[in-house]
């Protein structure tokens, strides 16, 4: 119950973090307000910071709230689930009981979140591409107002991706560690279901709808994609016209 309350508090805090920063930024930087509505909201002193914060949360940042919620819940769930494997002194019979129960939880968790993880990673990757493009465009066009809040968005998205990947990788490493404990004792009379699990460890992987595995190498792949995209965009904007 306590962990659930902490998870809810963390999700709310993450969802409100960027809108709060945007509110402070636009309150003290009047030149970076792009739309007529935002200018009107911030020029009406009667609304104050609270009213401006509500505007940012409900109008400009609402599209990020679901992805943030999924990311934070996914991360907290993986970290909470990994607590089951902190005791390395499990006997073989205890490890079998724990692993058998964990397999059921793993499969339900994977089936529930697999497609959501694919959608979230697609959204975050597109956000990275958009931010890189806007910064390259802002540097190229001197008259374009460079909004440094994109750096906050880029940083917050990066933190979410790293937290998700590391937490998922950690729980999968712990599950594989229990496999290594059990396999030398193959003479033990294990159930057919558990023997099938040991033969097919891929069934215990956390994936994005089966298209990629949420492990540490994914971070390197994402970094390579972003670097390649940034190089292409820079060449596009800074290639001489002749």
Short mmCIF file of C-alpha atoms in Angstrom, two decimals:
data_model
loop_
_atom_site.label_atom_id
_atom_site.label_comp_id
_atom_site.label_asym_id
_atom_site.label_seq_id
_atom_site.Cartn_x
_atom_site.Cartn_y
_atom_site.Cartn_z
CA UNK A 1 0.00 0.00 0.00
CA UNK A 2 2.84 2.34 0.88
CA UNK A 3 4.59 1.60 -2.42
CA UNK A 4 1.37 2.31 -4.32
CA UNK A 5 1.05 5.71 -2.66
CA UNK A 6 4.68 6.51 -3.42
CA UNK A 7 4.16 5.50 -7.06
CA UNK A 8 1.13 7.77 -7.40
CA UNK A 9 3.03 10.66 -5.80
CA UNK A 10 6.00 10.19 -8.14
CA UNK A 11 3.75 10.06 -11.22
CA UNK A 12 1.97 13.28 -10.21
CA UNK A 13 5.28 15.01 -9.47
CA UNK A 14 6.77 14.04 -12.84
CA UNK A 15 3.63 15.11 -14.71
CA UNK A 16 3.67 18.51 -13.00
CA UNK A 17 7.41 19.13 -13.28
CA UNK A 18 7.59 20.37 -16.88
CA UNK A 19 4.38 22.49 -16.68
CA UNK A 20 5.77 24.15 -13.54
CA UNK A 21 9.04 24.99 -15.30
CA UNK A 22 7.18 26.28 -18.36
CA UNK A 23 5.03 28.48 -16.12
CA UNK A 24 8.06 30.04 -14.45
CA UNK A 25 9.89 30.42 -17.75
CA UNK A 26 7.05 32.16 -19.59
CA UNK A 27 6.19 34.28 -16.56
CA UNK A 28 9.64 35.87 -16.52
CA UNK A 29 10.38 35.67 -20.27
CA UNK A 30 7.64 37.48 -22.15
CA UNK A 31 9.45 37.41 -25.51
CA UNK A 32 9.10 33.62 -25.89
CA UNK A 33 5.31 33.40 -25.89
CA UNK A 34 4.32 32.11 -29.28
CA UNK A 35 0.51 32.00 -29.35
CA UNK A 36 -2.04 34.73 -28.76
CA UNK A 37 -3.72 32.63 -26.08
CA UNK A 38 -0.53 32.20 -24.09
CA UNK A 39 0.23 35.92 -24.32
CA UNK A 40 -3.27 36.75 -23.12
CA UNK A 41 -3.08 34.27 -20.23
CA UNK A 42 0.23 35.56 -18.96
CA UNK A 43 -0.76 39.23 -19.38
CA UNK A 44 -3.85 38.76 -17.22
CA UNK A 45 -2.38 39.32 -13.79
CA UNK A 46 -5.56 38.11 -12.07
CA UNK A 47 -4.79 34.51 -12.95
CA UNK A 48 -1.43 34.50 -11.20
CA UNK A 49 1.00 31.61 -11.22
CA UNK A 50 -1.65 29.05 -10.31
CA UNK A 51 -3.88 29.93 -13.24
CA UNK A 52 -0.92 29.94 -15.64
CA UNK A 53 0.21 26.57 -14.29
CA UNK A 54 -3.26 25.09 -14.86
CA UNK A 55 -3.18 26.45 -18.42
CA UNK A 56 0.20 24.84 -19.12
CA UNK A 57 -0.88 21.53 -17.56
CA UNK A 58 -4.21 21.24 -19.36
CA UNK A 59 -3.39 22.83 -22.72
CA UNK A 60 0.26 22.54 -23.71
CA UNK A 61 1.47 19.53 -21.68
CA UNK A 62 -1.54 17.24 -21.56
CA UNK A 63 -0.26 15.17 -24.49
CA UNK A 64 2.83 14.18 -22.49
CA UNK A 65 0.94 13.19 -19.34
CA UNK A 66 -0.05 9.65 -20.47
CA UNK A 67 3.48 8.81 -21.64
CA UNK A 68 4.98 10.17 -18.42
CA UNK A 69 2.50 8.16 -16.35
CA UNK A 70 3.30 4.94 -18.23
CA UNK A 71 7.06 5.53 -17.96
CA UNK A 72 7.01 6.22 -14.24
CA UNK A 73 4.63 3.36 -13.41
CA UNK A 74 6.68 0.95 -15.54
CA UNK A 75 9.90 2.00 -13.81
CA UNK A 76 8.47 1.85 -10.28
CA UNK A 77 6.82 -1.51 -10.94
CA UNK A 78 10.08 -3.02 -12.19
CA UNK A 79 12.02 -1.66 -9.22
CA UNK A 80 9.36 -2.95 -6.81
CA UNK A 81 9.24 -6.34 -8.48
CA UNK A 82 13.03 -6.67 -8.28
CA UNK A 83 12.79 -6.59 -4.47
CA UNK A 84 11.66 -10.23 -4.64
CA UNK A 85 15.12 -11.21 -5.87
CA UNK A 86 17.28 -9.33 -3.39
CA UNK A 87 17.86 -12.42 -1.24
CA UNK A 88 20.66 -14.40 -2.92
CA UNK A 89 20.52 -17.15 -0.27
CA UNK A 90 17.44 -18.86 -1.67
CA UNK A 91 17.41 -22.62 -1.55
CA UNK A 92 16.61 -24.52 -4.72
CA UNK A 93 13.05 -25.27 -3.63
CA UNK A 94 12.46 -21.65 -2.63
CA UNK A 95 13.90 -20.40 -5.90
CA UNK A 96 11.60 -22.69 -7.84
CA UNK A 97 8.55 -21.42 -5.96
CA UNK A 98 9.56 -17.77 -6.41
CA UNK A 99 10.41 -18.21 -10.08
CA UNK A 100 7.21 -20.06 -10.88
CA UNK A 101 5.14 -17.24 -9.39
CA UNK A 102 7.28 -14.59 -11.05
CA UNK A 103 6.79 -16.16 -14.46
CA UNK A 104 3.06 -15.67 -14.18
CA UNK A 105 3.54 -12.04 -13.10
CA UNK A 106 6.09 -11.47 -15.87
CA UNK A 107 3.79 -12.76 -18.58
CA UNK A 108 0.85 -10.69 -17.36
CA UNK A 109 3.04 -7.61 -17.09
CA UNK A 110 4.53 -8.14 -20.56
CA UNK A 111 1.13 -8.78 -22.15
CA UNK A 112 -0.34 -5.66 -20.53
CA UNK A 113 2.47 -3.17 -21.14
CA UNK A 114 4.19 -4.49 -24.25
CA UNK A 115 2.16 -2.43 -26.74
CA UNK A 116 2.14 0.62 -24.46
CA UNK A 117 5.94 0.50 -24.26
CA UNK A 118 6.14 0.48 -28.07
CA UNK A 119 3.82 3.51 -28.25
CA UNK A 120 5.73 5.37 -25.53
CA UNK A 121 9.13 4.75 -27.11
CA UNK A 122 7.76 5.85 -30.49
CA UNK A 123 6.40 9.05 -28.94
CA UNK A 124 9.66 9.79 -27.11
CA UNK A 125 11.77 9.09 -30.20
CA UNK A 126 9.61 11.40 -32.32
CA UNK A 127 9.92 14.04 -29.59
CA UNK A 128 13.71 13.73 -29.71
CA UNK A 129 13.66 14.14 -33.50
CA UNK A 130 11.39 17.20 -33.22
CA UNK A 131 13.59 18.88 -30.63
CA UNK A 132 16.77 18.24 -32.63
CA UNK A 133 15.13 19.66 -35.76
CA UNK A 134 13.87 22.79 -33.97
CA UNK A 135 17.26 23.50 -32.43
CA UNK A 136 19.03 23.07 -35.74
CA UNK A 137 16.45 25.35 -37.37
CA UNK A 138 16.76 27.92 -34.57
CA UNK A 139 20.53 28.02 -34.91
CA UNK A 140 20.30 28.38 -38.69
CA UNK A 141 17.59 31.07 -38.69
CA UNK A 142 18.77 33.88 -36.46
CA UNK A 143 15.30 35.47 -36.29
CA UNK A 144 13.71 32.27 -34.99
CA UNK A 145 13.16 32.52 -31.19
CA UNK A 146 15.14 29.65 -29.66
CA UNK A 147 13.07 28.19 -26.84
CA UNK A 148 15.38 26.69 -24.26
CA UNK A 149 12.50 24.81 -22.67
CA UNK A 150 13.08 22.23 -25.38
CA UNK A 151 16.27 21.37 -23.51
CA UNK A 152 14.14 20.61 -20.45
CA UNK A 153 11.86 18.41 -22.54
CA UNK A 154 14.84 16.63 -24.06
CA UNK A 155 16.40 16.07 -20.63
CA UNK A 156 13.18 14.86 -19.02
CA UNK A 157 12.50 12.43 -21.89
CA UNK A 158 16.07 11.15 -21.69
CA UNK A 159 15.77 10.54 -17.95
CA UNK A 160 12.52 8.64 -18.46
CA UNK A 161 14.01 6.42 -21.17
CA UNK A 162 17.14 5.66 -19.14
CA UNK A 163 15.11 4.90 -16.00
CA UNK A 164 12.77 2.57 -17.88
CA UNK A 165 15.56 0.67 -19.61
CA UNK A 166 17.73 0.30 -16.51
CA UNK A 167 14.85 -0.84 -14.30
CA UNK A 168 13.68 -3.39 -16.89
CA UNK A 169 17.24 -4.61 -17.44
CA UNK A 170 17.73 -4.97 -13.68
CA UNK A 171 14.68 -7.18 -13.16
CA UNK A 172 15.62 -9.39 -16.13
CA UNK A 173 19.17 -9.77 -14.77
CA UNK A 174 17.80 -10.86 -11.40
CA UNK A 175 15.50 -13.41 -13.02
CA UNK A 176 18.40 -14.84 -15.02
CA UNK A 177 20.46 -15.00 -11.83
CA UNK A 178 17.90 -17.30 -10.26
CA UNK A 179 18.03 -19.43 -13.40
CA UNK A 180 21.77 -19.81 -12.92
CA UNK A 181 21.21 -20.90 -9.33
CA UNK A 182 18.72 -23.56 -10.29
CA UNK A 183 20.18 -25.05 -13.47
CA UNK A 184 23.15 -26.88 -11.85
CA UNK A 185 20.64 -28.81 -9.74
CA UNK A 186 19.03 -30.36 -12.79
CA UNK A 187 18.64 -33.69 -11.03
CA UNK A 188 15.90 -32.21 -8.88
CA UNK A 189 12.35 -33.24 -9.77
CA UNK A 190 11.07 -30.02 -11.33
CA UNK A 191 7.65 -29.57 -12.83
CA UNK A 192 7.28 -29.81 -16.59
CA UNK A 193 6.11 -26.19 -16.72
CA UNK A 194 9.24 -24.98 -14.97
CA UNK A 195 11.54 -27.09 -17.15
CA UNK A 196 9.93 -25.48 -20.19
CA UNK A 197 10.62 -22.07 -18.67
CA UNK A 198 14.30 -22.89 -18.18
CA UNK A 199 14.62 -24.01 -21.79
CA UNK A 200 13.00 -20.82 -23.11
CA UNK A 201 14.37 -17.82 -21.26
CA UNK A 202 13.22 -15.47 -24.01
CA UNK A 203 9.69 -15.80 -22.64
CA UNK A 204 10.85 -13.81 -19.61
CA UNK A 205 12.02 -10.81 -21.61
CA UNK A 206 10.34 -7.41 -21.40
CA UNK A 207 9.78 -6.11 -24.91
CA UNK A 208 8.08 -3.41 -26.91
CA UNK A 209 5.35 -5.51 -28.54
CA UNK A 210 8.00 -8.08 -29.49
CA UNK A 211 9.85 -5.61 -31.74
CA UNK A 212 12.71 -4.85 -29.35
CA UNK A 213 13.88 -5.98 -25.93
CA UNK A 214 14.08 -3.41 -23.16
CA UNK A 215 17.70 -4.01 -22.19
CA UNK A 216 20.79 -1.81 -21.91
CA UNK A 217 21.87 -2.22 -25.58
CA UNK A 218 18.66 -0.39 -26.50
CA UNK A 219 20.15 2.81 -25.06
CA UNK A 220 23.12 2.53 -27.41
CA UNK A 221 20.80 1.95 -30.38
CA UNK A 222 18.71 5.01 -29.48
CA UNK A 223 21.85 7.12 -29.11
CA UNK A 224 23.07 5.98 -32.53
CA UNK A 225 19.72 6.85 -34.14
CA UNK A 226 19.67 10.32 -32.59
CA UNK A 227 23.28 11.01 -33.53
CA UNK A 228 22.67 9.91 -37.14
CA UNK A 229 19.53 12.05 -37.36
CA UNK A 230 21.34 15.08 -35.92
CA UNK A 231 24.15 14.72 -38.46
CA UNK A 232 21.65 14.48 -41.33
CA UNK A 233 19.72 17.55 -40.13
CA UNK A 234 22.90 19.60 -39.71
CA UNK A 235 24.04 18.67 -43.21
CA UNK A 236 20.61 19.60 -44.55
CA UNK A 237 20.64 23.08 -42.99
CA UNK A 238 24.30 23.93 -43.45
CA UNK A 239 25.06 22.58 -46.90
CA UNK A 240 26.06 25.47 -49.21
CA UNK A 241 23.35 26.35 -51.73
CA UNK A 242 25.73 26.17 -54.70
#
